[in-house]
Backbone as a chain_set.jsonl record, in Angstrom:
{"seq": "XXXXXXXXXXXXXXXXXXXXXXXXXXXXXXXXXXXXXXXXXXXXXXXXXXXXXXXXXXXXXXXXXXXXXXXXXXXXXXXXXXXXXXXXXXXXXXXXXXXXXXXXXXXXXXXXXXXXXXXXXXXXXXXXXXXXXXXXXXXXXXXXXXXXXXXXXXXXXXXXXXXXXXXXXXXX", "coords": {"N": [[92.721, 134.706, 80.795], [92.693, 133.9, 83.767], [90.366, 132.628, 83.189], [91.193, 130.556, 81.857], [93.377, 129.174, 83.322], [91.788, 128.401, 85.442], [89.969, 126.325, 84.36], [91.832, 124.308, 83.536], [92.756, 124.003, 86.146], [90.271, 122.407, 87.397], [90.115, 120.59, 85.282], [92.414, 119.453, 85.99], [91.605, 118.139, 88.6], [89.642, 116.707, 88.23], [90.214, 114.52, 86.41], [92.032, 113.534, 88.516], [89.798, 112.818, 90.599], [88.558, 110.892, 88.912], [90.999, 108.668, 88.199], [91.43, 108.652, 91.046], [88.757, 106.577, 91.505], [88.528, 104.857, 89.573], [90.978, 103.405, 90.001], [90.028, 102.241, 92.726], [87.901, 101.285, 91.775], [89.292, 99.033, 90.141], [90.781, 97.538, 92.081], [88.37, 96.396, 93.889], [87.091, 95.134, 92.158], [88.891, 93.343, 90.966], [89.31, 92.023, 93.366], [87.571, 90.691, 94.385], [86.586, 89.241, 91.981], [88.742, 87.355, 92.294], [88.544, 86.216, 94.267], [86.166, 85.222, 94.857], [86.552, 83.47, 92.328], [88.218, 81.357, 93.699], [87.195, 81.031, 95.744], [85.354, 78.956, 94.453], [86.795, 77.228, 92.888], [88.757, 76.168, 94.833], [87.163, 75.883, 96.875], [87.469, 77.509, 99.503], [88.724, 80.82, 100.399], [91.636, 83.326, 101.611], [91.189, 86.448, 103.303], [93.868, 87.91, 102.427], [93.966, 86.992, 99.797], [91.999, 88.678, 98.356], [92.667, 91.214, 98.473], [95.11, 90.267, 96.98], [94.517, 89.936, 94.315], [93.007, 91.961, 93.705], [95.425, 94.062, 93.662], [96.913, 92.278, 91.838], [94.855, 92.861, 89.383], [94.602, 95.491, 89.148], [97.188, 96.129, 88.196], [97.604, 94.417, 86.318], [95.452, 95.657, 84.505], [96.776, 98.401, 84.222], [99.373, 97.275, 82.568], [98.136, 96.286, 80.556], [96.916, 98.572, 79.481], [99.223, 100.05, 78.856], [100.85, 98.314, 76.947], [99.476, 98.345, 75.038], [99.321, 98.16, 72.131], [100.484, 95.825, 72.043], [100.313, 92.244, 70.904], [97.931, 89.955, 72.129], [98.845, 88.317, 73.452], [101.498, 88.639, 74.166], [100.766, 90.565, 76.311], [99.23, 89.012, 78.194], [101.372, 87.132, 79.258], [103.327, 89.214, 79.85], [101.514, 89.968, 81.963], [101.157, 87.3, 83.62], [103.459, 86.838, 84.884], [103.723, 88.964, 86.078], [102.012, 88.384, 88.231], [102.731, 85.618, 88.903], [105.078, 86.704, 90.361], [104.244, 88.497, 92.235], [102.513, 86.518, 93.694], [105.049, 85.001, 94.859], [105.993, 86.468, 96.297], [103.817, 87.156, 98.132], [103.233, 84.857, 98.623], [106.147, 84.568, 100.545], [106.165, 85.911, 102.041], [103.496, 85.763, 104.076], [103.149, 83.037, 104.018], [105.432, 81.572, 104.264], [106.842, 83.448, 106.482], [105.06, 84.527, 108.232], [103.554, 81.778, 108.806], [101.284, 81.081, 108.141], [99.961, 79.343, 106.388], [98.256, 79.502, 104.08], [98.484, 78.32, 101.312], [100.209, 75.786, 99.241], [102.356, 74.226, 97.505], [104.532, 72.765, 97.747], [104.039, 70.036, 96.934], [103.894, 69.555, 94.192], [105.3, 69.49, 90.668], [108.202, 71.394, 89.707], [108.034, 73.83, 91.349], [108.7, 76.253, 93.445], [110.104, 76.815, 96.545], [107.931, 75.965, 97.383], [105.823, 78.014, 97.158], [105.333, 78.976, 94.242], [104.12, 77.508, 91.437], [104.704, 75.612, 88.321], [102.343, 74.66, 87.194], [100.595, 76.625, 88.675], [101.533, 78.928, 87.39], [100.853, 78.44, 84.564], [97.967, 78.541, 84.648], [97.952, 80.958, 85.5], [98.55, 82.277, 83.306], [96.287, 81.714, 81.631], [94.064, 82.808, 83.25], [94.807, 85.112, 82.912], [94.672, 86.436, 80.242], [92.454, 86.536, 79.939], [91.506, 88.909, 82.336], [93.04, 90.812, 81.122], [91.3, 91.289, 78.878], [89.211, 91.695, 80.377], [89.913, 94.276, 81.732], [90.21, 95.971, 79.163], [87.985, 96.725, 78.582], [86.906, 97.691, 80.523], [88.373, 99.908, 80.59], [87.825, 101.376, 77.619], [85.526, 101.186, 78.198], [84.166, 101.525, 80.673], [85.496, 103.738, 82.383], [86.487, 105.575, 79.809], [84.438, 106.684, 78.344], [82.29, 107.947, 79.694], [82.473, 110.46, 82.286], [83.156, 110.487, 85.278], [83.483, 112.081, 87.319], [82.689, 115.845, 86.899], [83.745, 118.45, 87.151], [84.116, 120.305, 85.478], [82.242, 121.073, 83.578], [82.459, 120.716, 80.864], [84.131, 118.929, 77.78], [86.033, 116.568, 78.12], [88.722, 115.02, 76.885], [89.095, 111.131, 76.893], [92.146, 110.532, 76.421], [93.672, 112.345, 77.085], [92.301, 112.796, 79.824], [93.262, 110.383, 81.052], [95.855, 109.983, 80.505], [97.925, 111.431, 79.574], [99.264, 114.268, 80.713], [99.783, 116.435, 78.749], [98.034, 117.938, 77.2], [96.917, 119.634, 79.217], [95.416, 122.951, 80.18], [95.875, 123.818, 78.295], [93.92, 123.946, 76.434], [91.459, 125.721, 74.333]], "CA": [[93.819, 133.881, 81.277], [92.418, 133.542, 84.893], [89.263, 131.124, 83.096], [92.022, 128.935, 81.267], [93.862, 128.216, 84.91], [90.729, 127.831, 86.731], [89.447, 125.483, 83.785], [92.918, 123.449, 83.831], [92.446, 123.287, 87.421], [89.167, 121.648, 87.383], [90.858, 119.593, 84.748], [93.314, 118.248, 87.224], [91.016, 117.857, 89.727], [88.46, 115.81, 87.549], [91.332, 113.529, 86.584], [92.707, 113.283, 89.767], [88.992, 111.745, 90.985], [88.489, 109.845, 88.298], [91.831, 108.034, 88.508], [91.195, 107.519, 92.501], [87.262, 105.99, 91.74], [89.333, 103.755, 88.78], [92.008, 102.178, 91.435], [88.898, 101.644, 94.01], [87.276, 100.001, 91.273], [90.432, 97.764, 89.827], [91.07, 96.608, 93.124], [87.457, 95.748, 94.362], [86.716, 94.12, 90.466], [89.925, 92.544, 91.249], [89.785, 91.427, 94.402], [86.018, 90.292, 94.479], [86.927, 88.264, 91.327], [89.584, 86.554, 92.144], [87.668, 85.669, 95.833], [85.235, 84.391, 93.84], [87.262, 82.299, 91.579], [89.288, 80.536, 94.423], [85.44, 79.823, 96.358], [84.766, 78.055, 93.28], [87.979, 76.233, 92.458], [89.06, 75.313, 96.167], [85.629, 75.544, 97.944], [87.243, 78.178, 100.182], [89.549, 81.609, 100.408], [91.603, 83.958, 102.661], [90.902, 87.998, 102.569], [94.766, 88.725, 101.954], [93.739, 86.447, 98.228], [90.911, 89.303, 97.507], [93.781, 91.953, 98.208], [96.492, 90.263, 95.931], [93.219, 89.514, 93.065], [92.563, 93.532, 93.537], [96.761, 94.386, 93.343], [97.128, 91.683, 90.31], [93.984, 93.154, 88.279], [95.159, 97.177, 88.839], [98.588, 95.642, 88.069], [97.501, 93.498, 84.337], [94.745, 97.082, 83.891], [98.146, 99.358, 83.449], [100.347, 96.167, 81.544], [97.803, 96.482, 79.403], [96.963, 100.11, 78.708], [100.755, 100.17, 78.326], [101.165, 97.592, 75.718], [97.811, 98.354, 74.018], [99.71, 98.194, 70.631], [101.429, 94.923, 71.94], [99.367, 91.413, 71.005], [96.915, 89.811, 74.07], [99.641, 86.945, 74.143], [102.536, 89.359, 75.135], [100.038, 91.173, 77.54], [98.953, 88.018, 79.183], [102.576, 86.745, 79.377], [103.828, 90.046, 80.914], [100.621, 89.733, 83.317], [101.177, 85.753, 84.567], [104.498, 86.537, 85.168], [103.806, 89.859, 87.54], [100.921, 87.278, 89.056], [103.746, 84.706, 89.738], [105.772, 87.229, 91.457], [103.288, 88.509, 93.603], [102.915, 85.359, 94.693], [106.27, 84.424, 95.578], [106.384, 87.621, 97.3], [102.382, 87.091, 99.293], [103.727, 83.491, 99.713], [107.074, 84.28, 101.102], [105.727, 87.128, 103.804], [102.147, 85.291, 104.458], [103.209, 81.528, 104.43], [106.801, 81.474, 105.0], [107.461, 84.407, 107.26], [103.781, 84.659, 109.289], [103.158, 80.522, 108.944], [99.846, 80.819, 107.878], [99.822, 78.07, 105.522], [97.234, 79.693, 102.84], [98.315, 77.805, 100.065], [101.184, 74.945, 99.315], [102.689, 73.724, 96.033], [105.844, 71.828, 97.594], [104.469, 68.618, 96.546], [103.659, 70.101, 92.674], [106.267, 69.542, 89.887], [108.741, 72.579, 89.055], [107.782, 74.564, 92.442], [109.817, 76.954, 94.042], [109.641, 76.979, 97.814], [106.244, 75.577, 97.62], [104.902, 79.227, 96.769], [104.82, 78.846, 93.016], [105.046, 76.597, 90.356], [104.335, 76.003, 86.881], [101.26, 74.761, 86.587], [99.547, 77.713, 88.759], [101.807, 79.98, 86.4], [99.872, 78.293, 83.555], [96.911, 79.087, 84.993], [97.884, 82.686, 85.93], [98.52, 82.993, 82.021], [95.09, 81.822, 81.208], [93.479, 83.971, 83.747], [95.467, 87.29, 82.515], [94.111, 86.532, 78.857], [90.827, 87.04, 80.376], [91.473, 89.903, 83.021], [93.865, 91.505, 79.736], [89.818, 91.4, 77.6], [88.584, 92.704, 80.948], [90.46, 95.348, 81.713], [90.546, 96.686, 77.967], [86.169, 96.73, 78.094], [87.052, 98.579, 81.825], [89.162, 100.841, 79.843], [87.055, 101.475, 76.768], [83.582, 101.421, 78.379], [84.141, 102.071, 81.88], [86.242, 104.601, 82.4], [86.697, 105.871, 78.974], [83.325, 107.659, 78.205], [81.202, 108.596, 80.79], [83.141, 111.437, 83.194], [82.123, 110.112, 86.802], [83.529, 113.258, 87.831], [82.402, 116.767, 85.435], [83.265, 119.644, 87.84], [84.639, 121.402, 84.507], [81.424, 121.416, 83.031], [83.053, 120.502, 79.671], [83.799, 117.801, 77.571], [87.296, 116.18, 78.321], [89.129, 113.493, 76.075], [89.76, 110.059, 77.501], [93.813, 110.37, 76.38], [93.987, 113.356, 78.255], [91.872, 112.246, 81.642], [93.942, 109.0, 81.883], [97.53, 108.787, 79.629], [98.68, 112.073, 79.561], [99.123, 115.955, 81.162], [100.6, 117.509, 77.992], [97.305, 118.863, 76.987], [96.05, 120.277, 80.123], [95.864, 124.139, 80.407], [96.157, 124.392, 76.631], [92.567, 123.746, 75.481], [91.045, 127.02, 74.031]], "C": [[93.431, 133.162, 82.577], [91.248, 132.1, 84.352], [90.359, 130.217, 82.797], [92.589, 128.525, 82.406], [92.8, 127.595, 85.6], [89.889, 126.414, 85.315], [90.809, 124.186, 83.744], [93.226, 123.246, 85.267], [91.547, 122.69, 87.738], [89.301, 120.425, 86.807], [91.496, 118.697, 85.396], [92.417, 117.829, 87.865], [89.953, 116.641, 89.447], [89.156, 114.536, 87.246], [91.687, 112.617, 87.254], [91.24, 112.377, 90.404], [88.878, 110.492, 90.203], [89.637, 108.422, 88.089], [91.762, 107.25, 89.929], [89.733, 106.46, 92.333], [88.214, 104.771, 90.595], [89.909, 102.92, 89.247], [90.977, 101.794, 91.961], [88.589, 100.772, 92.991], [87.448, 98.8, 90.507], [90.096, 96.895, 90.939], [89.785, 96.283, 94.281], [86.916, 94.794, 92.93], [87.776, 92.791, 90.916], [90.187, 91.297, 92.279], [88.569, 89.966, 94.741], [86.236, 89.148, 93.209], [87.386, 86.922, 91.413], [89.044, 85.665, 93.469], [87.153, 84.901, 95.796], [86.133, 83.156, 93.416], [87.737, 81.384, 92.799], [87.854, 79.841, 95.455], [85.269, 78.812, 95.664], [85.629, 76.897, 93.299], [88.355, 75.45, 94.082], [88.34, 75.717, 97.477], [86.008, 76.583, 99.368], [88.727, 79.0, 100.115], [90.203, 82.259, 101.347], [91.7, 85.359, 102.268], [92.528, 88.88, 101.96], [94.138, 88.801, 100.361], [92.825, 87.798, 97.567], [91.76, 90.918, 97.255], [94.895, 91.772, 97.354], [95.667, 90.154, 94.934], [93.266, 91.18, 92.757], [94.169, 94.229, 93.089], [96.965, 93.608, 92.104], [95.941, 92.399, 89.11], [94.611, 94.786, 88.028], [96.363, 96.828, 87.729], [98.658, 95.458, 85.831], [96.557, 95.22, 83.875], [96.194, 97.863, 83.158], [99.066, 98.508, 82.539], [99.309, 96.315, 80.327], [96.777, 97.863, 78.42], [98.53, 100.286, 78.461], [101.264, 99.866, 77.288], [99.987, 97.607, 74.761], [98.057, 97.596, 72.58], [100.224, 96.51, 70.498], [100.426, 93.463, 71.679], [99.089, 91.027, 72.48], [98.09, 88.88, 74.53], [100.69, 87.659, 74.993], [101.926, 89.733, 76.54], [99.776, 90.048, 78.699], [100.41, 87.586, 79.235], [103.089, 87.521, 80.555], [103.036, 89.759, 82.539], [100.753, 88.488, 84.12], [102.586, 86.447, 84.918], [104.719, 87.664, 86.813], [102.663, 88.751, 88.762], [102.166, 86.64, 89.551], [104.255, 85.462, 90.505], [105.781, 87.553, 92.522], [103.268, 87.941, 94.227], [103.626, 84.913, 95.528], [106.002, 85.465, 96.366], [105.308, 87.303, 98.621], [103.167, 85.531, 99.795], [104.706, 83.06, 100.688], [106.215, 85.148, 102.753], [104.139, 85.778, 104.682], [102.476, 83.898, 104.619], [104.281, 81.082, 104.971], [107.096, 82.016, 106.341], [106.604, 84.263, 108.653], [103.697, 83.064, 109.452], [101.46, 80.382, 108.734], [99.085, 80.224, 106.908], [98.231, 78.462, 104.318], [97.152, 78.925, 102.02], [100.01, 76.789, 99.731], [101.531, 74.388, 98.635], [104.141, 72.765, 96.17], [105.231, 70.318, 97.17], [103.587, 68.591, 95.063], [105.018, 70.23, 91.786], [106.57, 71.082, 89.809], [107.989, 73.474, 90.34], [108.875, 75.179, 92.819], [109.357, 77.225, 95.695], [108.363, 76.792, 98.451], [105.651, 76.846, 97.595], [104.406, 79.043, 95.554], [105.231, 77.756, 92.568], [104.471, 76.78, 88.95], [103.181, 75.919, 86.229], [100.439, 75.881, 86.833], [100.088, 78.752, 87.951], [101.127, 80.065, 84.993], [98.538, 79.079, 83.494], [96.532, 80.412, 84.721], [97.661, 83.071, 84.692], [97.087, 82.577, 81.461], [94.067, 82.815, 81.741], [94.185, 85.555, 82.64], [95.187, 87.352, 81.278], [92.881, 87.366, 79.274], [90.822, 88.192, 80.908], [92.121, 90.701, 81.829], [92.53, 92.257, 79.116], [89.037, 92.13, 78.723], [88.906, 93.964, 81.327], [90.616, 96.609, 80.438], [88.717, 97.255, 78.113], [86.212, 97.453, 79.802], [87.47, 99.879, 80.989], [88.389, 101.736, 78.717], [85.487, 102.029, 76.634], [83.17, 101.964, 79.385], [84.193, 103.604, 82.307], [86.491, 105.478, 81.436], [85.72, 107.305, 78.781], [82.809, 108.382, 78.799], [82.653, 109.646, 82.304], [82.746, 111.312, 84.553], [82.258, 111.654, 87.668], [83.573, 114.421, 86.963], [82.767, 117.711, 86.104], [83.35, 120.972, 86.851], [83.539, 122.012, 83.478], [81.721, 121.399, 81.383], [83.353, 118.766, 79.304], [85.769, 117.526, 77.352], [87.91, 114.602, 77.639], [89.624, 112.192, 77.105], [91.542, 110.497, 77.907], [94.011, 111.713, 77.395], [93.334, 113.17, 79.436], [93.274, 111.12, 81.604], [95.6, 108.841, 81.534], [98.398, 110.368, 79.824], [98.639, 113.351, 80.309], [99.457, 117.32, 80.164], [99.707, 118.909, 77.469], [96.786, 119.803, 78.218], [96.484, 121.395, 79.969], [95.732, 124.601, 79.311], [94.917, 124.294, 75.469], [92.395, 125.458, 75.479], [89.997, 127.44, 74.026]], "O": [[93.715, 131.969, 82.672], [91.226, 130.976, 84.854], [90.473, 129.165, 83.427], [92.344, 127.344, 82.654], [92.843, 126.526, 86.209], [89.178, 125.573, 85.866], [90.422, 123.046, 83.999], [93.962, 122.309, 85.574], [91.868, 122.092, 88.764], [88.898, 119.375, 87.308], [91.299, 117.482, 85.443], [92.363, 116.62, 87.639], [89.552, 115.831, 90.282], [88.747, 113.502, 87.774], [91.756, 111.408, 87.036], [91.496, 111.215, 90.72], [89.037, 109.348, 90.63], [89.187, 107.299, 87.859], [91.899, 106.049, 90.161], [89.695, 105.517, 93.124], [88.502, 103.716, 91.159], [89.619, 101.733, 89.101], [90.807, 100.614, 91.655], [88.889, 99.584, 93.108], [86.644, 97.92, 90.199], [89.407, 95.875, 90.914], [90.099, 95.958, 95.426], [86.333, 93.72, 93.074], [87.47, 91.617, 91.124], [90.813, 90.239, 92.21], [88.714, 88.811, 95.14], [85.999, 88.002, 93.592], [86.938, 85.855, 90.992], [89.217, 84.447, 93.511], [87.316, 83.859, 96.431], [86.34, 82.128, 94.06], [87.35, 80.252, 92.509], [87.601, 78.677, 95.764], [85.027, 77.726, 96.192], [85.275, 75.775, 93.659], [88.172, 74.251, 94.293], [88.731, 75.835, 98.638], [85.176, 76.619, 100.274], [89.762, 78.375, 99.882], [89.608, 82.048, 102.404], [92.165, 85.66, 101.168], [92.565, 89.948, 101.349], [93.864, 89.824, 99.734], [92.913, 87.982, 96.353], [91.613, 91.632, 96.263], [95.597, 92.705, 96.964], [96.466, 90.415, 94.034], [93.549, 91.586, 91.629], [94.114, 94.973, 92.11], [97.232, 94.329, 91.142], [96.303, 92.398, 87.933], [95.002, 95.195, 86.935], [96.364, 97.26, 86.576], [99.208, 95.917, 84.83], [97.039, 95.889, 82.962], [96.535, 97.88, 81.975], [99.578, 99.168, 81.635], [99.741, 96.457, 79.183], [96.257, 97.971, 77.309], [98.734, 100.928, 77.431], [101.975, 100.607, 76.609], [99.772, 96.821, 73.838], [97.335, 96.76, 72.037], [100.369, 95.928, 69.423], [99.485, 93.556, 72.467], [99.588, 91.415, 73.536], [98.322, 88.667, 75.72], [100.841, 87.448, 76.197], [102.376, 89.369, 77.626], [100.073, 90.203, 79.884], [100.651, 88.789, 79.331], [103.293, 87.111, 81.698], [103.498, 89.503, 83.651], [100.469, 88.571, 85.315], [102.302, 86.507, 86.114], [105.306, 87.508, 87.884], [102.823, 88.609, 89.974], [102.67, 87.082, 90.584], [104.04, 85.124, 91.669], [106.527, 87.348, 93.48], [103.726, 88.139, 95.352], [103.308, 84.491, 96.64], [105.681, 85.057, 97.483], [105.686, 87.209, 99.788], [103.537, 85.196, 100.92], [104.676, 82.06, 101.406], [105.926, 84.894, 103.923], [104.183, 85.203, 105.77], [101.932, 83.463, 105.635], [104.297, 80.341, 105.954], [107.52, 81.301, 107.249], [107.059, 84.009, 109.768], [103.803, 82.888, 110.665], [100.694, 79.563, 109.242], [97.913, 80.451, 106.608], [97.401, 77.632, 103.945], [96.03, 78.556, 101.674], [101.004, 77.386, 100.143], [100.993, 73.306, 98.872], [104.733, 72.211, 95.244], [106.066, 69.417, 97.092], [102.736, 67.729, 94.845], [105.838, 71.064, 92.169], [105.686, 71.939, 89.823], [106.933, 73.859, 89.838], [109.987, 74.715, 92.564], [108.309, 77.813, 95.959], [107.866, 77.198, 99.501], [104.597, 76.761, 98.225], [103.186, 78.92, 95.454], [106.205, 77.086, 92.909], [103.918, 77.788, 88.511], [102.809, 76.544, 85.236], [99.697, 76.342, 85.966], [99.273, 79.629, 87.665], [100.86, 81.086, 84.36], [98.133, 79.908, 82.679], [95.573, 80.939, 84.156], [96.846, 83.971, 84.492], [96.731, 83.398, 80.616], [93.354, 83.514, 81.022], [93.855, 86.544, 81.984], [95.415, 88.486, 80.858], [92.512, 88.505, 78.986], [90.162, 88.975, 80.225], [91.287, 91.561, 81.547], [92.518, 93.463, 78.87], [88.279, 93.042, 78.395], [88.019, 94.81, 81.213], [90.988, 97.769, 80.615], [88.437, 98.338, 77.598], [85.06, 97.715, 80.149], [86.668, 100.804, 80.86], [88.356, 102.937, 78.985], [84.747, 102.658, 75.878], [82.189, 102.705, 79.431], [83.276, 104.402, 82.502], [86.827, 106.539, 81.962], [86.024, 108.484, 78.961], [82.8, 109.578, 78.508], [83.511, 109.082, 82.983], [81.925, 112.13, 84.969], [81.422, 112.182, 88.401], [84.449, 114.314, 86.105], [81.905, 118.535, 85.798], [82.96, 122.119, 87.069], [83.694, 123.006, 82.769], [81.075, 122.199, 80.707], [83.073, 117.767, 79.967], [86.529, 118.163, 76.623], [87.565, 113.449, 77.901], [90.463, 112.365, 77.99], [92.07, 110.695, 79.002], [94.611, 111.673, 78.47], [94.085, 113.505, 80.353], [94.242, 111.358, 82.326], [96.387, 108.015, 81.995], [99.554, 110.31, 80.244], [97.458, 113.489, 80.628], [99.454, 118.526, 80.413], [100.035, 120.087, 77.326], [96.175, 120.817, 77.878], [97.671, 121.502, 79.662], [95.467, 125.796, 79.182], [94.906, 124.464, 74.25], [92.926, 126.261, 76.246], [89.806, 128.62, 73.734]]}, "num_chains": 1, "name": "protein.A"}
């Protein structure tokens, strides 16, 4: 009885890293991405952008381990739409609130407070197709197989490291 606790505590514990090294490496994939992208597209970025890139990729990762079952269009849909929000939200605190003029869409059709509008919502939904296909091959290949953390010395299922707790304790 004492091995099955101390092996379902190792369990947690293996979990529990692998989940924190997963976030670190959403939200540096994420952030570093999206950093990227915006160098490219408007020749220059600011470091909140590589923090909301790293919060939007964790963000679309769980929308779409959630909806796994659901098509990529829903997934990317759900995902532009938490992207837009973000936005409004980084654009109200960071451009509105602070004045630090990052980014400016009042003179862009269908805008809202010059934070968002429709075409970068377009956008967002083409990106989140893509981050949706990356996040699933994060999911699948990354994270999935390989155990970054083993302290259990055993061999532990994906669905149980990442989706659920029902099995823990109860392997034999």
């Amino acid at each position: 009885m004492k091995l099955q606790k101390d092996q379902a505590s190792r369990i947690r514990a293996d979990a529990a890293w692998n989940n924190i090294l997963l976030t670190l490496f959403l939200f540096v994939a994420g952030g570093t991405l999206y950093y990227l992208i915006e160098l490219s597209w408007r020749g220059w970025s600011h470091p909140t952008m590589g923090v909301l890139g790293g919060l939007c990729f964790y963000l679309i990762y769980h929308v779409n381990r959630i909806f796994c079952r659901r098509s990529l269009l829903f997934r990317s849909v759900v995902s532009a739409v938490i992207i837009t929000a973000l936005e409004l939200l980084a654009g109200c605190i960071l451009n509105v609130l602070m004045d630090m003029s990052i980014w400016d869409y009042s003179s862009k059709p269908l805008n809202f407070l010059g934070q968002i509008c429709f075409s970068m919502s377009v956008l967002w939904f083409l990106l989140s197709v893509v981050a949706c296909i990356l996040s699933t091959i994060v999911r699948k290949y990354v994270f999935e197989y390989p155990l970054l953390v083993d302290t259990a010395h055993g061999t532990v299922s994906a669905h149980t490291m990442y989706h659920t707790d029902e099995n823990i304790g109860s392997q034999k």
